[in-house]
Short mmCIF file of C-alpha atoms in Angstrom, two decimals:
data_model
loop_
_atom_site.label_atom_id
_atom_site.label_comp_id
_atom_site.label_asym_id
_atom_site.label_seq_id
_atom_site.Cartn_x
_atom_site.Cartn_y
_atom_site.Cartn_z
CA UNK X 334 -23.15 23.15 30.27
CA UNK X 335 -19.71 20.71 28.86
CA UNK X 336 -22.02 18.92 26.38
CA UNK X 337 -19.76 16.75 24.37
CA UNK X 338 -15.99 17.11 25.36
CA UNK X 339 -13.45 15.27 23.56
CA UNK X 340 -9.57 14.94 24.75
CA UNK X 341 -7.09 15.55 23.46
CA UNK X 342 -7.91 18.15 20.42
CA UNK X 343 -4.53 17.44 18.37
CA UNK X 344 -2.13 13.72 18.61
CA UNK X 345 0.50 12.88 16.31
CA UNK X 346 0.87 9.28 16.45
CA UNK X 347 4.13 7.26 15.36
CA UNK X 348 2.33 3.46 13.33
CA UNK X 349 1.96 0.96 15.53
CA UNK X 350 1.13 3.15 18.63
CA UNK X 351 -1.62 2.89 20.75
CA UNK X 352 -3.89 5.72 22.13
CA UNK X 353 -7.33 6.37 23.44
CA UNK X 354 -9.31 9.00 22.40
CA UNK X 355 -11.62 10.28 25.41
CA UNK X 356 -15.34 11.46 24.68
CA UNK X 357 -17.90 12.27 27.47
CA UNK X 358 -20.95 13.89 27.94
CA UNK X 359 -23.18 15.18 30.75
CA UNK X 360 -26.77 15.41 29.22
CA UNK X 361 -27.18 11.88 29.87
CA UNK X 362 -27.55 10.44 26.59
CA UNK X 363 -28.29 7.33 25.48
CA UNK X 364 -27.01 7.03 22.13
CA UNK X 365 -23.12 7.84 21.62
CA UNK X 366 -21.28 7.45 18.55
CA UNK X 367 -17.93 7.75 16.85
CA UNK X 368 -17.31 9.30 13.41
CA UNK X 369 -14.47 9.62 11.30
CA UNK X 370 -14.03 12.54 8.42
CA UNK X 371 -11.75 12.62 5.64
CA UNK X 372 -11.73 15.33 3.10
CA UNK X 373 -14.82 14.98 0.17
CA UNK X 374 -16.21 11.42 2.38
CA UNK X 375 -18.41 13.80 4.98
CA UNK X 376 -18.51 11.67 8.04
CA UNK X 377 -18.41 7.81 8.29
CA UNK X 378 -19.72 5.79 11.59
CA UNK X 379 -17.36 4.06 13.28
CA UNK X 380 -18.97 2.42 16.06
CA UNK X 381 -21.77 3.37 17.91
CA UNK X 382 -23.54 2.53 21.62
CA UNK X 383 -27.32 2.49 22.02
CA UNK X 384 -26.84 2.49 25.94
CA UNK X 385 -23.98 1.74 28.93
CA UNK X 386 -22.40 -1.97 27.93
CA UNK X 387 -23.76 -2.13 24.58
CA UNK X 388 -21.56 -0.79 21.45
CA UNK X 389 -21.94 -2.14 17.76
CA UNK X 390 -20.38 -1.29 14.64
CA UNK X 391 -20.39 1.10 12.44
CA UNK X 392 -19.28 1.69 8.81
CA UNK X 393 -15.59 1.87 9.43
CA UNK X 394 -15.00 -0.22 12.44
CA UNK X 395 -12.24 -1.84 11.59
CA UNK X 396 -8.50 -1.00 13.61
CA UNK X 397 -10.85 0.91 16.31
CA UNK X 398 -12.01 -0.31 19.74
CA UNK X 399 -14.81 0.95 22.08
CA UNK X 400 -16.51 0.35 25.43
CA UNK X 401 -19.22 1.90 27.54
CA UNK X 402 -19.13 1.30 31.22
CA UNK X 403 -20.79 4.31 31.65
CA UNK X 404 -23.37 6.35 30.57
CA UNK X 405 -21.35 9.24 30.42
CA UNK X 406 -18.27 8.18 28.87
CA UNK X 407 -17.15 6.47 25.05
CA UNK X 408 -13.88 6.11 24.50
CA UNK X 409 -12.37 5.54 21.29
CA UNK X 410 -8.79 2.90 21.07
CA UNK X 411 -6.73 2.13 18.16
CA UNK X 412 -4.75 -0.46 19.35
CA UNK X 413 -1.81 0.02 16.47
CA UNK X 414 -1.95 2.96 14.91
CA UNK X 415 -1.88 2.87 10.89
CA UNK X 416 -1.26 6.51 8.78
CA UNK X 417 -4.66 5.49 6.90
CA UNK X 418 -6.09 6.41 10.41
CA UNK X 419 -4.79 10.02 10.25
CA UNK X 420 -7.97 11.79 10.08
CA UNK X 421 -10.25 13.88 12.00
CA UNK X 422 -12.49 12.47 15.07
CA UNK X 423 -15.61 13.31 16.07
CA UNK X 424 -18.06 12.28 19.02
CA UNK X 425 -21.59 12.81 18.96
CA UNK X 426 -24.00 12.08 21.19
CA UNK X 427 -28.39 12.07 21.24
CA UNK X 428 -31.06 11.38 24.01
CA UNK X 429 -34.02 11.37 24.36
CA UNK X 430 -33.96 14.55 25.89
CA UNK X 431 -32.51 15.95 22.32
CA UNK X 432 -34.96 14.27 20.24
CA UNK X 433 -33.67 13.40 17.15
CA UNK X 434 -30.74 15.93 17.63
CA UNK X 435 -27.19 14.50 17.62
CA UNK X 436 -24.78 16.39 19.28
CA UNK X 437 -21.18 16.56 18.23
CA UNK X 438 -18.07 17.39 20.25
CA UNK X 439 -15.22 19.79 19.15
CA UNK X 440 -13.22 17.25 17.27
CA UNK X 441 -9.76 15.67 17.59
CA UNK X 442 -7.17 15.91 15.03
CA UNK X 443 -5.25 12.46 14.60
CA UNK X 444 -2.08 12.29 12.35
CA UNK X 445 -0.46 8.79 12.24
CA UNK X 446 3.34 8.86 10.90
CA UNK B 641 -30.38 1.65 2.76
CA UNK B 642 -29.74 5.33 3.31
CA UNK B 643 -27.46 7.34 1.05
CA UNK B 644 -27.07 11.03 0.84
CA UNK B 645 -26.05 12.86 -2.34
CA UNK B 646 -24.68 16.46 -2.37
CA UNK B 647 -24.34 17.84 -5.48
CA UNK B 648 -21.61 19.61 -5.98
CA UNK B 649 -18.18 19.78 -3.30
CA UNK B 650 -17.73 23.37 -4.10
CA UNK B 651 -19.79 26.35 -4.64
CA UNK B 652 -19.49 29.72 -4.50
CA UNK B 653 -21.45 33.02 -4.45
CA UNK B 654 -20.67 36.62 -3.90
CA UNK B 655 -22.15 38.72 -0.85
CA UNK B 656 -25.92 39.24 -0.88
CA UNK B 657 -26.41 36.42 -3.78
CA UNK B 658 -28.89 33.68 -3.09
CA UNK B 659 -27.07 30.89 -1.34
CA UNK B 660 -28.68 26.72 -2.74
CA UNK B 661 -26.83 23.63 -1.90
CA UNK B 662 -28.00 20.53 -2.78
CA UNK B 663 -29.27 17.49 -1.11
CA UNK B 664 -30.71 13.88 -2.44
CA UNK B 665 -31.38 11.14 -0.20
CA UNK B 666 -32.40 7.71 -0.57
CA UNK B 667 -34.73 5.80 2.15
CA UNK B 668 -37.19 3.11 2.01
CA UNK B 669 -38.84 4.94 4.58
CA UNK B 670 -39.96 9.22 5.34
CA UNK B 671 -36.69 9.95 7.16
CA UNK B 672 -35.07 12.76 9.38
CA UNK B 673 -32.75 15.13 7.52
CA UNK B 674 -30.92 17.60 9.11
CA UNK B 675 -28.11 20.06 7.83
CA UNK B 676 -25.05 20.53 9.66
CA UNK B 677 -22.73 23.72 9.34
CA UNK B 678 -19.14 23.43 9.92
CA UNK B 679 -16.49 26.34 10.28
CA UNK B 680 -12.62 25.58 10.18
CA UNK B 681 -10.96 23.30 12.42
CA UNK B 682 -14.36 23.40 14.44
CA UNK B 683 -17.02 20.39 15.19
CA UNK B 684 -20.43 20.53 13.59
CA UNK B 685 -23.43 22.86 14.42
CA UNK B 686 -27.19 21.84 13.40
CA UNK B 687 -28.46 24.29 11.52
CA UNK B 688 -31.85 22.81 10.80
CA UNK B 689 -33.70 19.37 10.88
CA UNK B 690 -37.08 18.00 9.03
CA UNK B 691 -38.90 15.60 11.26
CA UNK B 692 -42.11 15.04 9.40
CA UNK B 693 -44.00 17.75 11.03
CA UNK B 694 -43.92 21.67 8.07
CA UNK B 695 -42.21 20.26 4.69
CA UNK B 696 -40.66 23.85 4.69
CA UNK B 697 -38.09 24.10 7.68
CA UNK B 698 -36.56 27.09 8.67
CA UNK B 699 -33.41 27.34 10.88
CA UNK B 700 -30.58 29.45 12.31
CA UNK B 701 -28.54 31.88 10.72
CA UNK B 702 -31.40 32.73 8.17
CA UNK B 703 -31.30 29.14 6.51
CA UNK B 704 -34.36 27.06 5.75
CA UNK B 705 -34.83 23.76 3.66
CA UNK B 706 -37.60 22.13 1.75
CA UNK B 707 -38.25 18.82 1.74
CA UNK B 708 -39.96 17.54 -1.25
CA UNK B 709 -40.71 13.63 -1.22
CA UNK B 710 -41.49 13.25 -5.03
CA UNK B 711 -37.99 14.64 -5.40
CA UNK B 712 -36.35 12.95 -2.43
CA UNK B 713 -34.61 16.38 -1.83
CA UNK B 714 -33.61 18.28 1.07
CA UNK B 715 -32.10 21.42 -0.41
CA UNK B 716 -31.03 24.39 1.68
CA UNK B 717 -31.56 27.88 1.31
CA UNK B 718 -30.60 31.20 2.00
CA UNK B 719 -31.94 34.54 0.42
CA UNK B 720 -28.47 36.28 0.34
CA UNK B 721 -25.40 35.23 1.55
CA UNK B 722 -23.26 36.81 3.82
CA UNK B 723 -19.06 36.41 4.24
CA UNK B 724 -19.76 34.65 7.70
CA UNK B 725 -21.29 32.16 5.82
CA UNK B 726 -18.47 30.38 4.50
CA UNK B 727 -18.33 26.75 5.68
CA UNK B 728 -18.54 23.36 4.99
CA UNK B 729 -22.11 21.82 4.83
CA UNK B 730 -23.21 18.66 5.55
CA UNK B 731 -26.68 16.81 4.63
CA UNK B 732 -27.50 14.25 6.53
CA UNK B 733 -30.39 11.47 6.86
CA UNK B 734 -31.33 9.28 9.63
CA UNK B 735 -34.09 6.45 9.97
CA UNK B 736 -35.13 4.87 12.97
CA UNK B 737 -35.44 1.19 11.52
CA UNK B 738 -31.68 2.00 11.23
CA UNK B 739 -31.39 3.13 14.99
CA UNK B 740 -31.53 6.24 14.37
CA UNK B 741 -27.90 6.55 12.96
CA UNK B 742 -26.64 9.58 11.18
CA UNK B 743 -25.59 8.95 7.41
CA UNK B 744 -23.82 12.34 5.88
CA UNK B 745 -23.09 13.06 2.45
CA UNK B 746 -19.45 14.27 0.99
CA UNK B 747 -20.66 17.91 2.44
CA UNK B 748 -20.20 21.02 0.52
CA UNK B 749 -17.60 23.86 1.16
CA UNK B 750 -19.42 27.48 0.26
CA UNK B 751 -17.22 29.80 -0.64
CA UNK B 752 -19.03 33.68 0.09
CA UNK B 753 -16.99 36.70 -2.53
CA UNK B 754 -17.05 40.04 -2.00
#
């Protein structure tokens, strides 16, 4: 039972790189979202999908990409990395099956130099 | 719009001391609140959620919150703390005219003496 799995845990990024953060999840949820957390903000929506091919944004949305081709799957792109990205990451995930229960994955730890 | 308030980024109690952090929202509408728990470099853990069913909600590790609606507050609660407590906690509010989306507050890092 994976839940939410997010890859990789730790990246050091140099500006101007590009990544992906990975998130997926096997309880077949409908709902998947990305958050961002910086110290003494709590967590701030980034984008957000409501179901496979549809995303929207969030609070923060700018400098981040996302798609859903899949049910399972959310991945997160910054295109060109900026140190005001350096932050923690966080995936979460509800269904129905969860109620009104978001799920979060482990985390991934971002620093952009 | 939904905002979250926690008063307070710090507190701190010794062992066995009655454990309150704080919690304000503001919704146009009787929303879902929920407390999360976090423990160092680790993701979040629900540790309790109001859904508009008992106003008094009790959840794991001996926590339990009230909400009050005249007081738009969500506070949570534990009798006396223990060392395994220490955390960050996060308040959060969601509304379904609003999808459903989580909004969080600044959280609140307990600090547990001995």
């Amino acid at each position: 039972n994976a839940g939410v799995t997010q890859t990789p845990k730790f990246q050091v990024l140099k500006t101007g790189q590009s990544m992906t953060l990975q998130c997926a999840q096997d309880m077949n949820h409908e709902y998947m979202s990305w958050y961002r957390q910086d110290p003494g903000m709590g967590l701030r929506l980034i984008h957000y999908s409501v179901g496979a091919g549809i995303t929207d944004q969030g609070e923060v949305p700018n400098g981040y990409n996302v798609s859903r081709s899949t049910t399972e799957d959310f991945p997160l792109r910054l295109l060109s990395a900026a140190p005001s990205q350096t932050s923690v990451y966080f995936c979460a995930s509800r269904g129905q099956s969860s109620g009104n229960t978001i799920y979060f994955g482990e985390g991934s730890w971002l620093t952009v130099v | 719009a939904q905002s979250v308030t926690q008063l307070g980024s710090h507190v701190s109690v010794s062992e066995g001391a009655l454990v309150l952090l704080r919690c304000n929202y503001s919704s146009s509408v009787p929303p879902y609140l929920f407390w999360y728990v976090q423990y160092p470099n680790q993701g979040l853990q629900l540790l309790l959620k109001y859904t508009s069913a008992a106003t008094l909600v009790k959840g794991i590790n001996g926590f339990e919150a009230e909400f009050k609606k005249s007081e738009t507050s969500f506070h949570l609660t534990k009798p006396s703390a223990h060392m395994s407590d220490a955390a960050e906690y996060f308040c959060a509010v969601s509304e379904p005219e609003y999808g459903n989306k989580l909004v969080f507050g600044a959280g609140t890092i307990l600090r547990v003496k001995s």
